[in-house]
Coordinates of C-alpha atoms in Angstrom, one line a residue:
Chain A
X1 CA 0.0 0.0 0.1
X2 CA 1.5 3.3 -1.0
X3 CA 0.6 6.2 1.4
X4 CA -1.2 8.9 -0.6
X5 CA 1.1 11.8 -0.9
X6 CA -1.4 14.4 -1.8
X7 CA -2.3 15.3 1.7
X8 CA -1.6 18.9 2.5
X9 CA -4.2 21.4 1.5
X10 CA -6.0 20.1 -1.3
X11 CA -9.1 20.4 0.7
X12 CA -8.6 23.0 3.4
X13 CA -12.0 22.7 4.8
X14 CA -12.0 19.4 6.3
X15 CA -10.2 19.3 9.6
X16 CA -7.4 16.8 10.2
X17 CA -6.3 15.0 13.2
X18 CA -3.5 12.9 13.9
X19 CA -3.5 9.4 15.5
X20 CA -0.5 7.7 16.8
X21 CA -0.6 3.9 16.9
X22 CA 1.1 1.8 19.7
X23 CA 4.3 1.3 17.4
X24 CA 4.7 5.1 16.9
X25 CA 3.2 5.3 13.5
X26 CA 1.2 8.5 12.8
X27 CA -1.8 8.5 10.9
X28 CA -3.4 11.7 9.7
X29 CA -7.2 11.4 8.9
X30 CA -10.2 13.7 8.6
X31 CA -11.7 14.4 12.0
X32 CA -15.2 13.3 10.6
X33 CA -13.8 9.8 9.9
X34 CA -12.1 9.5 13.2
X35 CA -15.1 10.6 15.1
X36 CA -17.0 7.4 14.2
X37 CA -15.1 6.3 17.2
X38 CA -17.0 7.2 20.3
X39 CA -13.7 7.1 22.3
X40 CA -12.0 9.6 20.0
X41 CA -15.1 11.9 19.4
X42 CA -14.9 13.8 22.8
X43 CA -11.2 14.3 22.4
X44 CA -11.7 15.7 18.8
X45 CA -14.6 17.8 19.9
X46 CA -12.4 19.3 22.4
X47 CA -9.8 20.2 19.8
X48 CA -7.4 17.4 20.4
X49 CA -5.4 15.6 17.8
X50 CA -4.7 18.7 15.7
X51 CA -1.4 20.3 14.9
X52 CA 1.6 18.3 15.8
X53 CA 0.0 16.8 18.9
X54 CA -1.6 13.6 17.7
X55 CA -3.6 11.3 19.9
X56 CA -1.8 8.2 21.2
X57 CA -3.6 5.1 20.9
X58 CA -1.4 2.6 22.9
X59 CA -3.8 -0.4 22.4
X60 CA -3.8 -0.3 18.6
X61 CA -0.9 -1.4 16.4
X62 CA -0.3 0.5 13.1
X63 CA -1.5 -2.5 11.0
X64 CA -4.8 -2.7 12.8
X65 CA -5.3 1.1 12.9
X66 CA -4.7 1.5 9.2
X67 CA -7.5 -1.2 8.6
X68 CA -9.8 0.5 11.2
X69 CA -9.2 3.9 9.3
X70 CA -10.0 2.2 6.1
X71 CA -13.4 1.4 7.5
X72 CA -13.8 4.9 9.0
X73 CA -13.0 6.8 6.0
X74 CA -15.4 4.6 3.9
X75 CA -18.3 5.1 6.2
X76 CA -17.8 8.7 7.3
X77 CA -19.8 10.1 4.5
X78 CA -23.0 8.0 5.3
X79 CA -22.5 8.6 8.9
X80 CA -22.3 12.4 8.3
X81 CA -25.6 12.3 6.8
X82 CA -27.0 11.0 9.9
X83 CA -27.7 7.4 8.8
X84 CA -28.2 8.9 5.3
X85 CA -31.8 9.5 4.5
X86 CA -30.7 10.6 1.0
X87 CA -28.2 7.6 0.5
X88 CA -29.0 5.9 -2.7
X89 CA -29.6 2.3 -3.0
X90 CA -26.3 2.2 -4.9
X91 CA -24.4 3.9 -2.1
X92 CA -25.7 1.5 0.3
X93 CA -25.0 -1.5 -1.8
X94 CA -21.5 -0.2 -2.2
X95 CA -21.0 0.0 1.5
X96 CA -22.4 -3.5 2.0
X97 CA -20.0 -4.9 -0.6
X98 CA -17.1 -3.0 1.0
X99 CA -18.2 -4.4 4.4
X100 CA -18.2 -8.0 2.9
X101 CA -14.9 -7.5 1.6
X102 CA -13.6 -5.9 4.4
X103 CA -14.0 -8.7 7.0
X104 CA -12.8 -11.2 4.5
X105 CA -9.5 -11.4 6.3
X106 CA -7.1 -13.7 8.2
X107 CA -8.4 -14.6 11.7
X108 CA -5.5 -12.8 13.6
X109 CA -6.4 -9.6 11.7
X110 CA -10.0 -10.1 12.4
X111 CA -9.3 -10.6 16.3
X112 CA -7.1 -7.4 16.3
X113 CA -9.9 -5.6 14.5
X114 CA -12.3 -6.8 17.1
X115 CA -10.3 -5.5 19.9
X116 CA -9.6 -2.2 18.2
X117 CA -13.4 -1.7 17.4
X118 CA -14.1 -2.4 21.1
X119 CA -11.6 -0.1 22.4
X120 CA -12.3 2.7 20.0
X121 CA -16.1 2.0 20.3
X122 CA -16.8 2.1 16.6
X123 CA -20.5 1.1 16.5
X124 CA -20.8 0.0 12.8
X125 CA -17.4 -1.8 12.9
X126 CA -18.5 -3.7 16.1
X127 CA -21.7 -4.8 14.4
X128 CA -19.7 -5.9 11.3
X129 CA -17.1 -8.1 13.2
X130 CA -19.8 -9.5 15.5
X131 CA -21.7 -10.6 12.3
X132 CA -18.6 -12.0 10.9
X133 CA -17.9 -14.1 13.9
X134 CA -21.6 -15.1 14.2
X135 CA -21.4 -16.4 10.6
X136 CA -18.2 -18.4 11.5
X137 CA -20.3 -20.1 14.3
X138 CA -23.5 -20.7 12.6
X139 CA -24.3 -24.4 11.7
X140 CA -21.4 -25.8 13.1
X141 CA -20.9 -28.7 15.6
X142 CA -19.2 -27.8 19.0
X143 CA -16.2 -29.2 17.9
X144 CA -16.0 -27.3 14.6
X145 CA -17.0 -24.1 16.5
X146 CA -13.9 -24.6 18.8
X147 CA -11.6 -25.2 15.9
X148 CA -12.9 -22.4 13.9
X149 CA -12.3 -19.9 16.7
X150 CA -8.9 -21.3 17.4
X151 CA -9.6 -23.3 20.5
X152 CA -7.4 -26.4 21.2
X153 CA -9.2 -29.7 21.5
X154 CA -10.8 -30.0 25.0
X155 CA -9.0 -31.5 28.0
X156 CA -10.8 -34.2 29.6
X157 CA -12.1 -31.8 32.2
X158 CA -13.4 -29.4 29.6
X159 CA -15.0 -32.4 27.6
X160 CA -16.9 -33.4 31.0
X161 CA -18.1 -29.8 31.2
X162 CA -19.2 -29.7 27.6
X163 CA -21.0 -33.0 28.1
X164 CA -22.8 -31.9 31.1
X165 CA -24.0 -28.9 29.3
X166 CA -25.0 -31.0 26.3
X167 CA -27.0 -33.2 28.7
X168 CA -28.8 -30.3 30.0
X169 CA -29.5 -28.7 26.6
X170 CA -29.3 -31.9 24.5
X171 CA -32.0 -30.6 22.1
X172 CA -29.9 -28.0 20.8
X173 CA -27.4 -30.6 19.6
X174 CA -29.9 -32.8 17.9
Chain B
X1 CA -7.3 -4.6 -0.1
X2 CA -4.9 -1.6 0.3
X3 CA -5.7 1.6 1.8
X4 CA -4.7 3.6 -1.2
X5 CA -6.7 1.7 -3.6
X6 CA -9.7 2.0 -1.4
X7 CA -9.2 5.6 -0.9
X8 CA -9.5 6.3 -4.5
X9 CA -11.7 3.7 -5.3
X10 CA -15.0 5.6 -5.1
X11 CA -13.5 8.1 -7.5
X12 CA -14.1 11.1 -5.3
X13 CA -10.7 11.3 -4.1
X14 CA -11.5 12.9 -0.8
X15 CA -10.8 9.7 1.2
X16 CA -7.2 9.8 -0.4
X17 CA -6.5 12.6 2.2
X18 CA -5.7 10.2 4.9
X19 CA -1.9 10.3 4.7
X20 CA 0.6 8.5 6.5
X21 CA 3.3 10.8 7.9
X22 CA 5.3 7.9 9.3
X23 CA 8.8 8.9 9.9
X24 CA 10.0 6.0 7.9
X25 CA 8.0 7.1 5.0
X26 CA 7.9 3.5 3.8
X27 CA 5.2 1.3 2.6
X28 CA 2.9 -0.1 4.9
X29 CA 3.8 -3.8 5.0
X30 CA 0.5 -5.6 4.7
X31 CA 2.6 -8.8 3.9
X32 CA 3.8 -8.6 7.5
X33 CA 0.2 -8.8 8.5
X34 CA -0.6 -11.6 6.3
X35 CA 2.3 -13.7 7.4
X36 CA 1.7 -13.0 11.2
X37 CA -1.8 -14.2 10.5
X38 CA -1.0 -17.4 8.7
X39 CA 1.4 -18.2 11.6
X40 CA -1.1 -17.3 14.2
X41 CA -4.0 -19.4 13.2
X42 CA -3.7 -22.0 15.9
X43 CA -2.5 -19.4 18.5
X44 CA -5.4 -17.0 18.1
X45 CA -8.1 -17.8 20.5
X46 CA -11.3 -15.9 20.7
X47 CA -11.4 -16.6 24.3
X48 CA -11.1 -13.1 25.7
X49 CA -13.6 -11.3 23.5
X50 CA -15.3 -8.4 25.2
X51 CA -18.5 -9.2 26.9
X52 CA -20.6 -6.8 24.8
X53 CA -19.2 -8.2 21.5
X54 CA -20.2 -11.6 22.7
X55 CA -23.7 -10.4 23.2
X56 CA -23.7 -9.1 19.8
X57 CA -22.5 -12.3 18.4
X58 CA -25.1 -14.3 20.3
X59 CA -27.9 -12.1 19.4
X60 CA -27.1 -12.7 15.7
X61 CA -27.2 -16.4 16.2
X62 CA -30.1 -18.8 16.0
X63 CA -30.8 -20.2 19.4
X64 CA -29.4 -23.7 18.7
X65 CA -26.1 -22.1 17.6
X66 CA -26.0 -19.8 20.5
X67 CA -26.3 -22.8 22.9
X68 CA -23.7 -24.5 21.1
X69 CA -21.1 -21.9 22.0
X70 CA -21.0 -23.6 25.2
X71 CA -18.4 -25.8 23.8
X72 CA -15.9 -23.0 23.9
X73 CA -15.3 -22.4 27.7
X74 CA -17.0 -21.7 31.0
X75 CA -17.2 -17.9 30.1
X76 CA -19.4 -18.7 27.2
X77 CA -21.3 -21.5 28.9
X78 CA -24.3 -19.7 30.2
X79 CA -23.8 -16.4 28.3
X80 CA -26.4 -17.1 25.7
X81 CA -29.2 -16.9 28.3
X82 CA -28.6 -13.2 28.4
X83 CA -28.9 -12.6 24.7
X84 CA -31.9 -10.3 25.3
X85 CA -31.4 -8.1 28.2
X86 CA -32.4 -8.1 31.0
X87 CA -33.1 -11.8 31.0
X88 CA -34.1 -14.1 28.3
X89 CA -34.9 -17.2 30.4
X90 CA -37.9 -17.2 32.7
X91 CA -38.4 -19.9 35.1
X92 CA -41.6 -20.2 37.0
X93 CA -42.0 -22.7 39.8
X94 CA -45.4 -22.9 41.4
X95 CA -45.0 -24.4 44.9
X96 CA -47.9 -25.4 47.1
X97 CA -48.2 -22.1 48.9
X98 CA -48.0 -19.9 45.8
X99 CA -51.2 -18.3 44.5
X100 CA -51.3 -18.8 40.7
X101 CA -53.3 -15.6 40.0
X102 CA -50.7 -13.4 41.9
X103 CA -47.8 -14.9 40.2
X104 CA -49.5 -14.4 36.9
X105 CA -50.3 -10.7 37.7
X106 CA -46.7 -10.1 38.6
X107 CA -45.6 -11.6 35.4
X108 CA -48.0 -9.9 33.1
X109 CA -47.4 -6.4 34.5
X110 CA -43.9 -6.6 32.9
X111 CA -43.2 -6.0 29.3
X112 CA -43.2 -8.8 26.8
X113 CA -39.6 -9.1 26.3
X114 CA -38.4 -11.6 23.8
X115 CA -37.7 -14.8 25.7
X116 CA -35.4 -17.7 24.6
X117 CA -36.8 -20.1 27.2
X118 CA -39.9 -20.3 29.4
X119 CA -40.2 -23.0 31.9
X120 CA -43.2 -23.6 34.0
X121 CA -43.0 -26.3 36.8
X122 CA -46.3 -26.6 38.8
X123 CA -46.4 -28.3 42.3
X124 CA -49.6 -26.6 43.2
X125 CA -53.2 -27.7 43.5
X126 CA -54.7 -24.2 43.1
X127 CA -53.8 -23.8 39.4
X128 CA -57.0 -23.9 37.1
X129 CA -57.1 -24.3 33.5
X130 CA -57.5 -20.4 33.0
X131 CA -54.3 -19.7 34.9
X132 CA -52.3 -22.3 32.7
X133 CA -53.7 -20.7 29.7
X134 CA -52.6 -17.3 30.8
X135 CA -49.0 -18.5 31.6
X136 CA -48.7 -20.1 28.0
X137 CA -50.3 -17.0 26.5
X138 CA -47.4 -15.1 28.2
X139 CA -45.0 -17.3 26.8
X140 CA -46.4 -17.1 23.3
X141 CA -46.4 -13.3 23.5
X142 CA -42.8 -13.3 24.4
X143 CA -42.1 -15.3 21.3
X144 CA -40.5 -18.1 23.4
X145 CA -38.2 -20.6 21.5
X146 CA -37.7 -23.2 24.2
X147 CA -41.0 -24.1 26.2
X148 CA -41.1 -26.5 29.0
X149 CA -44.1 -27.2 31.1
X150 CA -44.1 -29.8 33.8
X151 CA -47.1 -30.6 36.0
X152 CA -46.1 -32.7 39.0
X153 CA -48.5 -35.0 40.7
X154 CA -46.5 -36.2 43.6
X155 CA -49.4 -35.4 46.0
X156 CA -53.0 -35.0 46.2
X157 CA -52.7 -31.3 45.6
X158 CA -51.4 -32.2 42.1
X159 CA -53.1 -30.4 39.3
X160 CA -55.8 -32.1 37.5
X161 CA -57.6 -31.7 34.2
X162 CA -55.1 -29.3 32.8
X163 CA -54.6 -29.3 29.1
X164 CA -52.0 -27.9 26.8
X165 CA -53.2 -26.1 23.8
X166 CA -50.4 -26.7 21.3
X167 CA -51.7 -24.6 18.3
X168 CA -51.7 -21.5 20.6
X169 CA -47.9 -21.8 21.2
X170 CA -45.2 -19.3 20.1
X171 CA -44.7 -19.6 16.4
X172 CA -41.0 -19.3 17.1
X173 CA -40.8 -22.7 19.1
X174 CA -37.7 -24.6 18.5
X175 CA -37.9 -27.0 21.3
X176 CA -41.3 -28.1 23.2
X177 CA -41.0 -30.3 26.4
X178 CA -44.1 -31.2 28.2
X179 CA -44.5 -33.5 31.2
X180 CA -47.5 -34.7 33.2
X181 CA -50.1 -32.8 31.1
X182 CA -52.6 -33.6 28.6
X183 CA -52.6 -32.2 25.2
X184 CA -56.0 -30.8 24.2
X185 CA -57.8 -31.3 20.9
X186 CA -58.7 -27.6 20.6
X187 CA -57.8 -24.8 18.2
X188 CA -56.3 -27.1 15.5
X189 CA -58.5 -25.6 12.8
X190 CA -56.7 -23.1 10.7
X191 CA -53.7 -23.5 13.0
X192 CA -50.3 -22.1 11.6
X193 CA -47.5 -24.7 11.2
X194 CA -44.4 -24.3 13.6
X195 CA -41.9 -24.0 10.9
X196 CA -39.0 -23.7 13.4
X197 CA -39.9 -26.6 15.9
X198 CA -37.4 -29.2 15.6
X199 CA -37.5 -31.2 18.8
X200 CA -40.5 -32.5 20.9
X201 CA -40.2 -34.2 24.4
X202 CA -43.3 -35.8 25.8
X203 CA -43.0 -37.3 29.2
X204 CA -46.0 -38.8 30.8
X205 CA -48.4 -36.9 28.5
X206 CA -51.7 -37.9 27.7
X207 CA -52.5 -37.2 24.1
X208 CA -55.2 -39.0 21.9
X209 CA -54.1 -40.5 18.7
X210 CA -56.2 -38.0 16.6
X211 CA -54.6 -35.2 18.4
X212 CA -51.3 -36.4 18.2
X213 CA -51.6 -36.7 14.3
X214 CA -52.9 -33.2 14.1
X215 CA -50.2 -32.0 16.4
X216 CA -47.4 -33.7 14.1
X217 CA -49.0 -32.4 11.0
X218 CA -48.1 -28.8 12.4
X219 CA -44.5 -29.8 12.7
X220 CA -43.0 -29.9 9.2
X221 CA -39.4 -29.6 10.4
X222 CA -39.5 -32.0 13.4
X223 CA -36.3 -33.9 13.7
X224 CA -36.5 -35.3 17.0
X225 CA -39.3 -37.0 18.7
X226 CA -38.8 -38.2 22.4
X227 CA -41.8 -40.0 24.0
X228 CA -41.4 -41.3 27.5
X229 CA -43.9 -43.0 29.8
X230 CA -46.7 -41.8 27.6
X231 CA -49.8 -43.9 27.5
X232 CA -51.2 -44.8 24.0
X233 CA -53.7 -47.2 25.0
X234 CA -56.6 -44.9 25.5
X235 CA -56.8 -44.0 22.0
X236 CA -59.9 -43.4 20.3
X237 CA -60.0 -46.6 18.4
X238 CA -59.3 -48.4 21.7
X239 CA -56.5 -50.3 20.0
X240 CA -52.9 -49.5 20.3
X241 CA -51.6 -47.4 17.4
X242 CA -49.3 -44.5 17.4
X243 CA -48.9 -43.4 13.9
X244 CA -46.6 -40.4 13.7
X245 CA -47.1 -38.1 10.8
X246 CA -45.4 -37.9 7.6
X247 CA -42.2 -37.5 9.7
X248 CA -40.0 -36.8 6.6
X249 CA -37.4 -35.0 8.6
X250 CA -37.4 -37.1 11.6
X251 CA -34.0 -38.3 12.2
X252 CA -34.3 -39.5 15.9
X253 CA -37.2 -41.3 17.6
X254 CA -37.0 -42.4 21.3
X255 CA -40.0 -44.5 22.8
X256 CA -39.3 -45.2 26.4
X257 CA -41.5 -47.1 28.8
X258 CA -44.7 -46.2 26.8
X259 CA -47.8 -48.2 26.9
X260 CA -49.3 -49.2 23.8
X261 CA -48.2 -50.2 20.2
X262 CA -45.7 -48.1 18.4
X263 CA -46.4 -48.5 14.9
X264 CA -44.4 -46.6 12.5
X265 CA -44.2 -49.0 9.7
X266 CA -46.7 -47.4 7.4
X267 CA -44.8 -44.3 7.2
X268 CA -41.8 -43.3 5.0
X269 CA -39.1 -42.0 7.1
X270 CA -36.1 -41.5 4.8
X271 CA -34.1 -39.5 7.2
X272 CA -34.7 -41.7 10.4
X273 CA -31.1 -42.7 11.7
X274 CA -31.6 -43.2 15.4
X275 CA -34.2 -45.2 17.2
X276 CA -34.2 -45.9 20.7
X277 CA -36.6 -48.2 22.5
X278 CA -37.1 -49.1 26.1
X279 CA -40.1 -51.2 27.3
X280 CA -41.9 -54.5 27.5
X281 CA -41.8 -55.5 23.9
X282 CA -44.5 -58.1 24.2
X283 CA -47.0 -55.6 25.6
X284 CA -45.9 -52.6 23.7
X285 CA -44.1 -53.6 20.5
X286 CA -42.7 -51.2 18.0
X287 CA -42.7 -51.5 14.3
X288 CA -40.3 -49.5 12.2
X289 CA -40.5 -48.9 8.6
X290 CA -38.8 -51.7 6.6
X291 CA -36.8 -49.5 4.5
X292 CA -35.4 -47.3 7.4
X293 CA -31.6 -47.0 7.4
X294 CA -30.6 -46.7 11.1
X295 CA -27.1 -45.6 12.3
X296 CA -28.0 -46.1 15.9
X297 CA -30.2 -48.6 17.4
X298 CA -30.8 -49.0 21.0
X299 CA -33.3 -51.7 22.4
X300 CA -33.8 -52.2 26.1
X301 CA -36.3 -55.0 26.8
X302 CA -37.8 -55.7 30.3
X303 CA -40.0 -58.4 29.3
X304 CA -40.4 -61.0 32.0
X305 CA -37.8 -63.7 31.7
X306 CA -38.4 -67.3 32.6
X307 CA -36.5 -70.4 31.9
X308 CA -39.0 -71.4 29.3
X309 CA -38.9 -68.2 27.4
X310 CA -36.1 -67.2 25.0
X311 CA -36.0 -63.7 23.6
X312 CA -34.0 -64.7 20.5
X313 CA -34.0 -65.6 17.8
X314 CA -36.3 -63.8 15.4
X315 CA -37.9 -61.8 18.2
X316 CA -37.8 -58.4 16.5
X317 CA -38.1 -59.5 13.0
X318 CA -41.3 -57.8 12.6
X319 CA -40.3 -54.7 14.4
X320 CA -36.8 -54.0 12.8
X321 CA -36.0 -52.6 9.4
X322 CA -34.9 -55.2 6.8
X323 CA -31.5 -53.8 6.3
X324 CA -29.3 -53.1 9.5
X325 CA -25.9 -53.0 7.8
X326 CA -25.7 -49.3 8.2
X327 CA -25.7 -49.7 12.0
X328 CA -22.6 -48.0 13.8
X329 CA -23.9 -48.5 17.3
X330 CA -26.0 -51.2 18.5
X331 CA -27.1 -51.4 22.2
X332 CA -29.2 -54.2 23.5
X333 CA -30.2 -54.4 27.3
X334 CA -32.2 -57.3 28.4
X335 CA -32.7 -59.6 31.4
X336 CA -32.7 -62.4 28.8
X337 CA -29.3 -62.0 27.6
X338 CA -27.1 -64.6 29.2
X339 CA -23.5 -63.9 30.0
X340 CA -21.2 -65.6 27.5
X341 CA -20.3 -69.0 28.5
X342 CA -16.6 -68.2 28.1
X343 CA -16.7 -65.4 30.7
X344 CA -16.4 -66.5 34.3
X345 CA -15.9 -62.9 35.3
X346 CA -18.7 -61.3 36.8
X347 CA -19.8 -58.3 34.9
X348 CA -18.5 -55.3 36.9
X349 CA -20.3 -51.9 36.8
X350 CA -17.3 -50.3 35.3
X351 CA -17.4 -52.7 32.4
X352 CA -20.6 -50.9 31.2
X353 CA -21.2 -47.3 30.7
X354 CA -22.7 -46.1 33.7
X355 CA -25.6 -44.6 32.0
X356 CA -26.9 -47.8 31.2
X357 CA -27.2 -48.7 34.5
X358 CA -29.3 -45.5 35.2
X359 CA -31.3 -45.5 32.1
X360 CA -33.8 -46.1 31.0
X361 CA -35.8 -48.4 33.0
X362 CA -34.1 -47.6 36.3
X363 CA -34.5 -50.3 38.8
X364 CA -35.5 -52.9 36.5
X365 CA -32.1 -52.8 34.8
X366 CA -30.6 -54.3 38.0
X367 CA -30.7 -57.7 36.5
X368 CA -28.8 -56.5 33.4
X369 CA -26.5 -59.3 32.5
X370 CA -25.0 -58.2 29.4
X371 CA -24.6 -55.3 27.0
X372 CA -23.7 -55.9 23.4
X373 CA -22.3 -53.1 21.6
X374 CA -20.2 -52.4 18.4
X375 CA -18.1 -49.1 18.5
X376 CA -19.0 -48.4 22.0
X377 CA -22.0 -48.2 24.2
X378 CA -24.5 -45.5 23.8
X379 CA -27.5 -44.9 25.9
X380 CA -29.9 -42.1 25.7
X381 CA -30.5 -39.4 28.3
X382 CA -26.9 -39.8 29.2
X383 CA -23.4 -38.9 28.5
X384 CA -22.9 -38.9 24.8
X385 CA -19.3 -39.0 24.6
X386 CA -16.9 -37.1 22.2
X387 CA -18.3 -38.7 19.2
X388 CA -21.5 -36.7 19.7
X389 CA -19.9 -33.5 20.1
X390 CA -18.2 -34.0 16.8
X391 CA -21.3 -34.6 15.0

């Protein structure tokens, strides 16, 4: 990915803020996009993140943050329209396509994304990753669920607990 | 997908303003992420997901999938119950001193939050049919998915003449469990089918043949039918016939300690894989479709045994399907089975799965002399073992 080099001043109207990832990478992004994060919104409203300051995000590494911002940038226009009553079906379909593509990612990336969406309180992204995980679980046997979500095979103790639960809710396993 | 292509992908260019001002000025190394991801697949555990994200996930899942997340770990085990705040599982236990109308008033005063599960256990002589109906209406209004009704008759105060009106149930039912109640013949006209209903358990339930047929006809997706201690002898025709429905999706049938004949022979059941029977075969025989292809067969007979009576051979010829070559698990329990002559070792309890001793006919299994099994012993209502989890 090449960082866009046309940053400065080609749209002076939009306010920019700087976010600093845990590994000290600086990201400059429109305030409107960053404000999709409830966590960042207040800071930005208070005038934080501008100039040379930057907002440190010690829980988010640069790889994850760039992914998160990709989402925010894409969704910021629709969010600015207040859920977009005037959004066209085409726009919505485009966002949906983007979302589907966006979570079509490796599990470790997904996991980092989940934690970042949670820490930054980005509502839409939280729904999106939750849906992704739900889709990974749906229609699977208990063992398949474990493997899909990266759990090791159960110890005998865990197996006993699983069996006890299965006895209680046997109908859900039939 | 790269950031830059996305930024300009919509053609407006405004997104491209996000600029990386990293001191290294280098390319953001997505390959590194991918590599890390590939290496990390076994290491990533979704074990410490934030609680509110788990709620979001569970709310998106059908109830059966939500319950199965219990396979993950203790923290997930009971979490599904809280899918819909504040609670999504309501247990009502009417004890002898409770006043049904007061319990109902309190219940009905609240909002009709969506319920995963509603359980009503009655040990109370004051409950009347109108009370029961109100409880069940409440459950239906809460769009309950898992309904359990248990009328206990341990003492003289036990409720009498209470009926369950199946067609008035929540259309979202997935699992229905009834115990100690009669199923009424009312409200079936123009009743909607229960298209989500997959599992029915009836224990000590009185239901006429005609009503049972109507009930089954409303369950096109039924997969599991479990009948225990039901009495089929007082059917309309006076005879002993249980004729379940079209039953096309039934994969598992259990008949335990029921009275009356279980006749499934006339019905096409192409998906039937598991049949479990326990009872007195001479008095209450079963007849399976001749073309059923069973994987699991469990038979427990408690027919009286005398020196002059032999259970085998040909004992089950009429009842069993023609071809049993697909069986992977066969379990037979009977007093009539003798210990093999070559074995002079008494059968120890630990030689047999414990559940076999407990289920299904309780004390009458104390004479159990042998269990025949291929690929392990399986008994219903008991520890299913790892194989069942992997299913």
